[in-house]
Amino acid sequence: MATAGRDSTAAYPLLLALGALDATGYSVIVPVAPAISDATGAGPATIGLLVASFPAGMVAGFALAGTGVRRLAPRIVLAISIAIVALGTVGFVLGDSLTVYFPARALMGLGSGGIWIGVTFDTLERWPGQEYVCMSRVFAAYSAGALIGPALGVFGGVHGPFLAYLVLLAAALPLVLLVGSPRSRRAFAADRAALGTRSFWVASGAILFAALSLGVLEGVLPLHLAEELSQAQISALYVGASLVVAAGGTASGGAPPRPLVFAAVLPAVTGITLAGLATEVPIWVLGVLLAAVGIGLGNTGSLGLLVDAVPVDRIVSAMVVWSQIGIIGYLLGPLAGGAVADAAGYAAIGIVPAVAGLLVAVALVRARPVPAG
């Protein structure tokens, strides 16, 4: 960060904190899902659909924010997006039925998509030439922030964790509005030609796999774990998993991306498969932490593939679509995992990331690295 101006250096901790705050919105549902299931009588497929409504909202949020960052300062996009997330969070604080929870969760996802795009392009704008390393750290911040959501489960029930999250959002909003703008603006173009390259689609497949695995881990497995673990114990386990994801993302930042993606597939698939098959708590812990290792490597590696595939000054369209594909993976994970769990039991949910991982591995083998240009 030595080449950054004072304003950018001061902004970096805030951007990392916003990434962590955004990730809290993803993961706050993890310890709450069993409570919602108990209160509403919803089964794995319905809870999976509820979890999936968040990434469904994000897909729209990415597109809207992608247009916004070309016309407005990223911090304005960030402020608007935080307000939208807060509005959706109110639905879980005040609501008590699935008819409220579904639109509230989708609204949270809409705002979350804007936060991701705002953080991403503010980072790309402030640190030209250091995009991969800086964004790897943002990913690590997201992973670290993912432990806050499960930790909020200690408040118990449905309303308490979301109320605590609403307080964090309210505290962040004025900080976003007060942060200084970069000393010079960087122009970002929306070049759709990049979407036709094989390298872009390999990068997209890699993020889809990592996000799909995370969706299964967060959106389906907690219901299985609740057979033996309390809400607080599930929270503690997922806090540990988030630390593992963050550590893996930080350690691998800047490393060659193709080997990272290859290395991600086996632990992610093995970990989820073990956790689904087992009925003993120690095996659950091993499986969840092993999956977290793979997800952390997959996040960082997929980002590196994208930066290698598309010049950063023409990355708007590619970043938006890559992000949408990743979140579609996070949506498909709980949907497919919940459906498989309903039909064949939790022992079969490893099939879902295994199929995605196999496809990614085959694509990496067949693809030739193409330098950006």
CSV table of C-alpha atoms in Angstrom, one decimal:
chain,number,residue,atom,x,y,z
A,1,MET,CA,0.0,0.0,0.0
A,2,ALA,CA,3.0,2.3,0.0
A,3,THR,CA,2.1,3.8,-3.3
A,4,ALA,CA,-1.4,4.8,-2.2
A,5,GLY,CA,-2.2,8.4,-1.1
A,6,ARG,CA,-3.1,9.2,2.5
A,7,ASP,CA,-6.8,9.2,1.8
A,8,SER,CA,-6.7,5.8,0.2
A,9,THR,CA,-4.5,4.4,3.0
A,10,ALA,CA,-7.1,5.6,5.5
A,11,ALA,CA,-9.9,4.2,3.5
A,12,TYR,CA,-8.5,0.6,3.3
A,13,PRO,CA,-9.4,-0.4,6.8
A,14,LEU,CA,-12.9,0.9,6.3
A,15,LEU,CA,-13.3,-1.1,3.0
A,16,LEU,CA,-12.1,-4.2,4.8
A,17,ALA,CA,-14.6,-3.6,7.6
A,18,LEU,CA,-17.4,-3.1,5.1
A,19,GLY,CA,-16.5,-6.4,3.5
A,20,ALA,CA,-16.7,-8.1,6.9
A,21,LEU,CA,-20.0,-6.3,7.6
A,22,ASP,CA,-21.4,-7.5,4.3
A,23,ALA,CA,-20.3,-11.1,5.0
A,24,THR,CA,-22.1,-10.9,8.4
A,25,GLY,CA,-25.4,-10.4,6.4
A,26,TYR,CA,-24.6,-13.6,4.5
A,27,SER,CA,-23.9,-15.7,7.5
A,28,VAL,CA,-26.3,-14.4,10.2
A,29,ILE,CA,-28.9,-16.8,8.8
A,30,VAL,CA,-26.7,-19.8,9.7
A,31,PRO,CA,-27.4,-20.1,13.4
A,32,VAL,CA,-30.9,-18.8,13.0
A,33,ALA,CA,-32.1,-21.3,10.3
A,34,PRO,CA,-32.9,-24.0,12.9
A,35,ALA,CA,-34.9,-21.5,14.9
A,36,ILE,CA,-36.9,-20.4,11.9
A,37,SER,CA,-37.5,-24.1,11.0
A,38,ASP,CA,-38.8,-24.8,14.5
A,39,ALA,CA,-41.0,-21.6,14.6
A,40,THR,CA,-42.5,-22.1,11.1
A,41,GLY,CA,-42.4,-25.9,10.6
A,42,ALA,CA,-40.3,-25.4,7.5
A,43,GLY,CA,-38.2,-28.3,6.3
A,44,PRO,CA,-34.8,-28.4,4.6
A,45,ALA,CA,-36.1,-27.5,1.1
A,46,THR,CA,-38.0,-24.5,2.4
A,47,ILE,CA,-35.1,-23.3,4.5
A,48,GLY,CA,-32.8,-23.8,1.6
A,49,LEU,CA,-35.1,-21.6,-0.5
A,50,LEU,CA,-35.1,-18.9,2.2
A,51,VAL,CA,-31.3,-18.9,2.3
A,52,ALA,CA,-31.3,-18.8,-1.6
A,53,SER,CA,-33.5,-15.7,-1.6
A,54,PHE,CA,-30.6,-13.7,-0.4
A,55,PRO,CA,-28.3,-14.5,-3.4
A,56,ALA,CA,-31.3,-14.1,-5.7
A,57,GLY,CA,-31.5,-10.5,-4.5
A,58,MET,CA,-27.7,-10.1,-4.9
A,59,VAL,CA,-27.8,-11.0,-8.6
A,60,ALA,CA,-30.1,-7.9,-9.2
A,61,GLY,CA,-28.0,-5.8,-6.8
A,62,PHE,CA,-24.8,-6.5,-8.8
A,63,ALA,CA,-26.3,-5.3,-12.0
A,64,LEU,CA,-27.8,-2.1,-10.5
A,65,ALA,CA,-24.6,-1.3,-8.6
A,66,GLY,CA,-22.5,-2.0,-11.7
A,67,THR,CA,-24.4,0.8,-13.5
A,68,GLY,CA,-24.1,3.0,-10.4
A,69,VAL,CA,-20.3,2.8,-10.0
A,70,ARG,CA,-19.9,4.2,-13.6
A,71,ARG,CA,-22.1,7.2,-12.8
A,72,LEU,CA,-21.6,7.8,-9.0
A,73,ALA,CA,-18.8,7.6,-6.5
A,74,PRO,CA,-18.4,4.1,-5.1
A,75,ARG,CA,-19.0,5.5,-1.6
A,76,ILE,CA,-22.5,6.7,-2.6
A,77,VAL,CA,-23.3,3.3,-4.0
A,78,LEU,CA,-22.1,1.9,-0.7
A,79,ALA,CA,-24.2,4.2,1.4
A,80,ILE,CA,-27.4,3.4,-0.6
A,81,SER,CA,-26.7,-0.3,-0.4
A,82,ILE,CA,-26.2,-0.3,3.4
A,83,ALA,CA,-29.5,1.5,3.8
A,84,ILE,CA,-31.3,-1.2,1.7
A,85,VAL,CA,-29.7,-4.0,3.7
A,86,ALA,CA,-30.8,-2.3,6.9
A,87,LEU,CA,-34.4,-2.1,5.6
A,88,GLY,CA,-34.4,-5.8,4.9
A,89,THR,CA,-33.0,-6.6,8.3
A,90,VAL,CA,-35.9,-4.8,9.9
A,91,GLY,CA,-38.2,-7.5,8.5
A,92,PHE,CA,-36.4,-10.2,10.6
A,93,VAL,CA,-36.4,-7.9,13.7
A,94,LEU,CA,-40.2,-7.2,13.5
A,95,GLY,CA,-41.6,-10.1,11.4
A,96,ASP,CA,-42.6,-13.6,12.6
A,97,SER,CA,-43.5,-15.5,9.5
A,98,LEU,CA,-42.1,-16.8,6.2
A,99,THR,CA,-44.3,-14.3,4.3
A,100,VAL,CA,-42.2,-11.5,5.8
A,101,TYR,CA,-38.8,-13.4,6.0
A,102,PHE,CA,-38.7,-14.2,2.3
A,103,PRO,CA,-39.0,-10.6,0.9
A,104,ALA,CA,-36.9,-9.3,3.7
A,105,ARG,CA,-34.1,-11.7,2.9
A,106,ALA,CA,-34.2,-10.9,-0.8
A,107,LEU,CA,-34.0,-7.1,0.0
A,108,MET,CA,-31.0,-7.8,2.2
A,109,GLY,CA,-29.4,-9.6,-0.8
A,110,LEU,CA,-30.2,-6.7,-3.1
A,111,GLY,CA,-28.3,-4.3,-0.9
A,112,SER,CA,-25.5,-6.8,-0.3
A,113,GLY,CA,-24.9,-7.0,-4.0
A,114,GLY,CA,-24.4,-3.2,-4.0
A,115,ILE,CA,-22.0,-3.4,-1.1
A,116,TRP,CA,-19.8,-5.9,-2.9
A,117,ILE,CA,-19.6,-3.9,-6.1
A,118,GLY,CA,-19.0,-0.7,-4.2
A,119,VAL,CA,-16.2,-2.2,-2.1
A,120,THR,CA,-14.7,-3.9,-5.2
A,121,PHE,CA,-14.5,-0.8,-7.4
A,122,ASP,CA,-13.4,1.5,-4.6
A,123,THR,CA,-10.5,-0.9,-4.1
A,124,LEU,CA,-9.7,-1.2,-7.8
A,125,GLU,CA,-9.8,2.6,-8.1
A,126,ARG,CA,-7.5,3.3,-5.2
A,127,TRP,CA,-4.8,0.7,-5.8
A,128,PRO,CA,-4.0,0.3,-9.5
A,129,GLY,CA,-1.5,-2.4,-10.2
A,130,GLN,CA,-2.2,-4.1,-6.9
A,131,GLU,CA,-5.7,-5.4,-7.7
A,132,TYR,CA,-5.2,-9.1,-7.1
A,133,VAL,CA,-3.4,-8.7,-3.8
A,134,CYS,CA,-5.8,-6.0,-2.5
A,135,MET,CA,-8.9,-7.9,-3.6
A,136,SER,CA,-7.5,-11.1,-2.1
A,137,ARG,CA,-7.4,-9.3,1.3
A,138,VAL,CA,-10.9,-8.1,0.7
A,139,PHE,CA,-12.0,-11.7,0.2
A,140,ALA,CA,-10.2,-12.6,3.4
A,141,ALA,CA,-12.1,-9.8,5.2
A,142,TYR,CA,-15.3,-11.2,3.9
A,143,SER,CA,-14.3,-14.6,5.2
A,144,ALA,CA,-13.4,-13.1,8.6
A,145,GLY,CA,-16.6,-11.2,8.7
A,146,ALA,CA,-18.5,-14.4,8.0
A,147,LEU,CA,-17.6,-15.4,11.6
A,148,ILE,CA,-19.5,-12.4,13.0
A,149,GLY,CA,-22.9,-13.7,11.7
A,150,PRO,CA,-22.7,-17.1,13.4
A,151,ALA,CA,-21.4,-15.3,16.6
A,152,LEU,CA,-24.5,-13.2,16.6
A,153,GLY,CA,-26.4,-16.4,17.2
A,154,VAL,CA,-25.6,-16.1,20.9
A,155,PHE,CA,-28.4,-13.6,21.2
A,156,GLY,CA,-30.8,-16.5,20.6
A,157,GLY,CA,-34.0,-16.9,18.5
A,158,VAL,CA,-34.7,-15.2,15.3
A,159,HIS,CA,-35.0,-11.5,16.2
A,160,GLY,CA,-32.0,-11.0,18.5
A,161,PRO,CA,-29.2,-11.8,15.9
A,162,PHE,CA,-30.8,-9.6,13.3
A,163,LEU,CA,-31.3,-6.7,15.7
A,164,ALA,CA,-27.6,-6.9,16.6
A,165,TYR,CA,-26.7,-6.8,12.9
A,166,LEU,CA,-29.0,-3.8,12.4
A,167,VAL,CA,-27.0,-1.9,15.0
A,168,LEU,CA,-23.8,-2.7,13.2
A,169,LEU,CA,-25.3,-1.4,9.9
A,170,ALA,CA,-26.4,1.8,11.6
A,171,ALA,CA,-22.9,2.4,12.9
A,172,ALA,CA,-21.3,1.9,9.5
A,173,LEU,CA,-23.4,4.2,7.5
A,174,PRO,CA,-22.0,7.6,8.7
A,175,LEU,CA,-18.4,6.3,8.3
A,176,VAL,CA,-19.0,5.5,4.7
A,177,LEU,CA,-20.4,9.0,4.0
A,178,LEU,CA,-17.4,10.6,5.7
A,179,VAL,CA,-14.5,8.7,4.1
A,180,GLY,CA,-12.4,10.7,1.7
A,181,SER,CA,-12.6,10.2,-2.1
A,182,PRO,CA,-9.5,9.0,-4.0
A,183,ARG,CA,-7.3,11.9,-5.3
A,184,SER,CA,-7.8,10.8,-8.9
A,185,ARG,CA,-10.7,8.9,-10.4
A,186,ARG,CA,-10.1,5.8,-12.5
A,187,ALA,CA,-12.2,5.2,-15.5
A,188,PHE,CA,-13.8,1.7,-15.7
A,189,ALA,CA,-15.3,0.5,-19.0
A,190,ALA,CA,-18.0,-2.1,-19.5
A,191,ASP,CA,-16.4,-4.4,-22.2
A,192,ARG,CA,-18.8,-7.3,-23.0
A,193,ALA,CA,-16.2,-8.8,-25.4
A,194,ALA,CA,-14.4,-10.2,-22.4
A,195,LEU,CA,-17.5,-12.4,-21.6
A,196,GLY,CA,-16.8,-14.5,-24.7
A,197,THR,CA,-13.4,-15.7,-23.6
A,198,ARG,CA,-12.7,-19.2,-22.3
A,199,SER,CA,-10.5,-17.8,-19.5
A,200,PHE,CA,-13.4,-15.7,-18.2
A,201,TRP,CA,-15.7,-18.7,-18.1
A,202,VAL,CA,-13.1,-20.8,-16.3
A,203,ALA,CA,-12.8,-18.1,-13.7
A,204,SER,CA,-16.6,-18.0,-13.4
A,205,GLY,CA,-16.8,-21.7,-13.0
A,206,ALA,CA,-14.3,-21.6,-10.2
A,207,ILE,CA,-16.2,-18.9,-8.2
A,208,LEU,CA,-19.5,-20.8,-8.8
A,209,PHE,CA,-17.9,-23.9,-7.3
A,210,ALA,CA,-16.6,-22.1,-4.2
A,211,ALA,CA,-19.9,-20.3,-3.7
A,212,LEU,CA,-22.0,-23.4,-4.2
A,213,SER,CA,-19.9,-25.2,-1.6
A,214,LEU,CA,-20.4,-22.3,0.8
A,215,GLY,CA,-24.1,-22.4,0.1
A,216,VAL,CA,-24.4,-26.1,1.0
A,217,LEU,CA,-22.2,-25.6,4.1
A,218,GLU,CA,-24.2,-22.6,5.4
A,219,GLY,CA,-27.7,-23.3,4.0
A,220,VAL,CA,-28.2,-27.1,4.5
A,221,LEU,CA,-25.7,-28.5,7.0
A,222,PRO,CA,-26.8,-26.5,10.0
A,223,LEU,CA,-30.1,-28.4,10.0
A,224,HIS,CA,-28.2,-31.7,10.2
A,225,LEU,CA,-25.9,-30.3,12.9
A,226,ALA,CA,-28.9,-29.2,14.9
A,227,GLU,CA,-29.7,-32.9,15.6
A,228,GLU,CA,-26.9,-32.9,18.2
A,229,LEU,CA,-25.7,-29.3,18.6
A,230,SER,CA,-27.4,-26.2,20.1
A,231,GLN,CA,-27.7,-22.9,18.3
A,232,ALA,CA,-24.7,-21.5,20.3
A,233,GLN,CA,-22.6,-24.6,19.5
A,234,ILE,CA,-23.4,-24.3,15.8
A,235,SER,CA,-22.4,-20.6,16.0
A,236,ALA,CA,-19.1,-21.5,17.5
A,237,LEU,CA,-18.4,-24.2,14.8
A,238,TYR,CA,-19.1,-21.8,12.0
A,239,VAL,CA,-17.0,-19.1,13.6
A,240,GLY,CA,-14.1,-21.5,13.5
A,241,ALA,CA,-14.8,-22.3,9.9
A,242,SER,CA,-14.9,-18.7,8.9
A,243,LEU,CA,-11.5,-18.2,10.6
A,244,VAL,CA,-10.1,-21.1,8.5
A,245,VAL,CA,-11.5,-19.5,5.3
A,246,ALA,CA,-10.0,-16.1,6.2
A,247,ALA,CA,-6.6,-17.6,7.0
A,248,GLY,CA,-6.6,-19.6,3.8
A,249,GLY,CA,-7.6,-16.5,1.7
A,250,THR,CA,-4.9,-14.3,3.4
A,251,ALA,CA,-2.1,-16.9,3.1
A,252,SER,CA,-2.9,-17.6,-0.6
A,253,GLY,CA,-3.3,-14.0,-1.7
A,254,GLY,CA,-1.2,-13.3,-4.8
A,255,ALA,CA,-0.3,-16.9,-5.4
A,256,PRO,CA,-0.8,-18.4,-8.9
A,257,PRO,CA,-4.5,-18.9,-9.2
A,258,ARG,CA,-4.8,-22.1,-11.2
A,259,PRO,CA,-3.1,-24.3,-8.6
A,260,LEU,CA,-5.2,-22.7,-5.9
A,261,VAL,CA,-8.4,-23.7,-7.7
A,262,PHE,CA,-7.2,-27.3,-8.2
A,263,ALA,CA,-6.2,-27.5,-4.6
A,264,ALA,CA,-9.6,-26.2,-3.5
A,265,VAL,CA,-11.8,-29.0,-5.0
A,266,LEU,CA,-10.7,-32.0,-2.9
A,267,PRO,CA,-11.0,-30.5,0.6
A,268,ALA,CA,-14.3,-28.7,-0.1
A,269,VAL,CA,-16.0,-31.8,-1.5
A,270,THR,CA,-14.5,-34.2,1.0
A,271,GLY,CA,-15.4,-32.0,4.0
A,272,ILE,CA,-19.0,-31.5,3.0
A,273,THR,CA,-19.3,-35.2,2.2
A,274,LEU,CA,-17.9,-36.2,5.6
A,275,ALA,CA,-20.2,-33.8,7.5
A,276,GLY,CA,-23.2,-35.1,5.6
A,277,LEU,CA,-22.4,-38.7,6.1
A,278,ALA,CA,-21.4,-38.5,9.8
A,279,THR,CA,-23.6,-38.5,12.9
A,280,GLU,CA,-20.8,-37.9,15.3
A,281,VAL,CA,-19.8,-34.3,16.4
A,282,PRO,CA,-16.0,-34.7,16.0
A,283,ILE,CA,-16.5,-35.8,12.3
A,284,TRP,CA,-18.8,-32.9,11.8
A,285,VAL,CA,-16.1,-30.5,13.1
A,286,LEU,CA,-13.5,-32.1,10.8
A,287,GLY,CA,-15.7,-32.0,7.8
A,288,VAL,CA,-16.8,-28.3,8.3
A,289,LEU,CA,-13.2,-27.1,8.8
A,290,LEU,CA,-11.9,-29.1,5.8
A,291,ALA,CA,-14.6,-27.7,3.6
A,292,ALA,CA,-13.7,-24.2,4.8
A,293,VAL,CA,-10.1,-24.7,3.7
A,294,GLY,CA,-11.2,-25.6,0.1
A,295,ILE,CA,-13.7,-22.7,0.0
A,296,GLY,CA,-11.0,-20.2,1.0
A,297,LEU,CA,-8.6,-21.4,-1.6
A,298,GLY,CA,-11.4,-21.4,-4.2
A,299,ASN,CA,-12.4,-17.8,-3.5
A,300,THR,CA,-8.9,-16.5,-4.0
A,301,GLY,CA,-8.0,-18.6,-6.9
A,302,SER,CA,-11.1,-17.7,-8.9
A,303,LEU,CA,-10.4,-14.0,-8.4
A,304,GLY,CA,-6.9,-14.4,-9.6
A,305,LEU,CA,-8.2,-16.2,-12.7
A,306,LEU,CA,-10.5,-13.3,-13.4
A,307,VAL,CA,-7.8,-10.6,-13.0
A,308,ASP,CA,-5.6,-12.6,-15.3
A,309,ALA,CA,-8.3,-13.0,-17.9
A,310,VAL,CA,-9.6,-9.4,-18.2
A,311,PRO,CA,-7.8,-6.1,-18.1
A,312,VAL,CA,-8.9,-4.2,-15.0
A,313,ASP,CA,-9.7,-1.0,-16.9
A,314,ARG,CA,-12.3,-3.0,-18.9
A,315,ILE,CA,-13.5,-5.2,-16.1
A,316,VAL,CA,-17.0,-3.8,-15.2
A,317,SER,CA,-19.1,-6.2,-17.2
A,318,ALA,CA,-16.8,-9.1,-16.4
A,319,MET,CA,-16.8,-8.4,-12.6
A,320,VAL,CA,-20.6,-8.0,-12.5
A,321,VAL,CA,-21.3,-11.2,-14.4
A,322,TRP,CA,-18.5,-13.1,-12.6
A,323,SER,CA,-20.1,-12.0,-9.3
A,324,GLN,CA,-23.6,-12.9,-10.5
A,325,ILE,CA,-22.4,-16.4,-11.4
A,326,GLY,CA,-20.7,-16.8,-8.1
A,327,ILE,CA,-23.9,-15.8,-6.3
A,328,ILE,CA,-25.9,-18.1,-8.5
A,329,GLY,CA,-23.7,-20.8,-7.0
A,330,TYR,CA,-24.5,-19.6,-3.5
A,331,LEU,CA,-28.1,-19.8,-4.5
A,332,LEU,CA,-27.9,-23.3,-6.1
A,333,GLY,CA,-26.0,-24.7,-3.2
A,334,PRO,CA,-28.9,-24.6,-0.6
A,335,LEU,CA,-31.5,-25.2,-3.3
A,336,ALA,CA,-29.8,-28.4,-4.6
A,337,GLY,CA,-28.5,-29.4,-1.2
A,338,GLY,CA,-31.9,-29.0,0.4
A,339,ALA,CA,-33.6,-31.0,-2.3
A,340,VAL,CA,-31.0,-33.8,-2.1
A,341,ALA,CA,-31.3,-33.9,1.7
A,342,ASP,CA,-35.1,-34.1,1.5
A,343,ALA,CA,-35.0,-36.9,-1.1
A,344,ALA,CA,-32.0,-39.0,0.0
A,345,GLY,CA,-30.9,-37.7,3.4
A,346,TYR,CA,-27.9,-35.6,4.5
A,347,ALA,CA,-25.6,-38.4,3.6
A,348,ALA,CA,-26.0,-37.6,-0.1
A,349,ILE,CA,-25.4,-33.8,-0.1
A,350,GLY,CA,-21.7,-34.3,-1.0
A,351,ILE,CA,-22.9,-35.1,-4.5
A,352,VAL,CA,-23.8,-31.4,-5.1
A,353,PRO,CA,-20.2,-29.9,-4.7
A,354,ALA,CA,-18.7,-33.1,-6.2
A,355,VAL,CA,-20.4,-32.5,-9.5
A,356,ALA,CA,-19.5,-28.8,-9.6
A,357,GLY,CA,-15.9,-29.6,-8.6
A,358,LEU,CA,-15.5,-32.2,-11.3
A,359,LEU,CA,-16.7,-29.8,-14.0
A,360,VAL,CA,-14.2,-27.1,-12.8
A,361,ALA,CA,-11.3,-29.5,-12.7
A,362,VAL,CA,-12.0,-30.6,-16.3
A,363,ALA,CA,-12.4,-27.0,-17.5
A,364,LEU,CA,-9.0,-26.1,-15.9
A,365,VAL,CA,-7.3,-29.0,-17.6
A,366,ARG,CA,-8.7,-28.1,-21.0
A,367,ALA,CA,-8.2,-24.4,-20.8
A,368,ARG,CA,-5.0,-22.7,-21.8
A,369,PRO,CA,-3.9,-19.7,-19.8
A,370,VAL,CA,-4.5,-16.5,-21.9
A,371,PRO,CA,-2.6,-13.4,-20.8
A,372,ALA,CA,-4.7,-10.2,-20.3
A,373,GLY,CA,-4.4,-7.8,-23.2
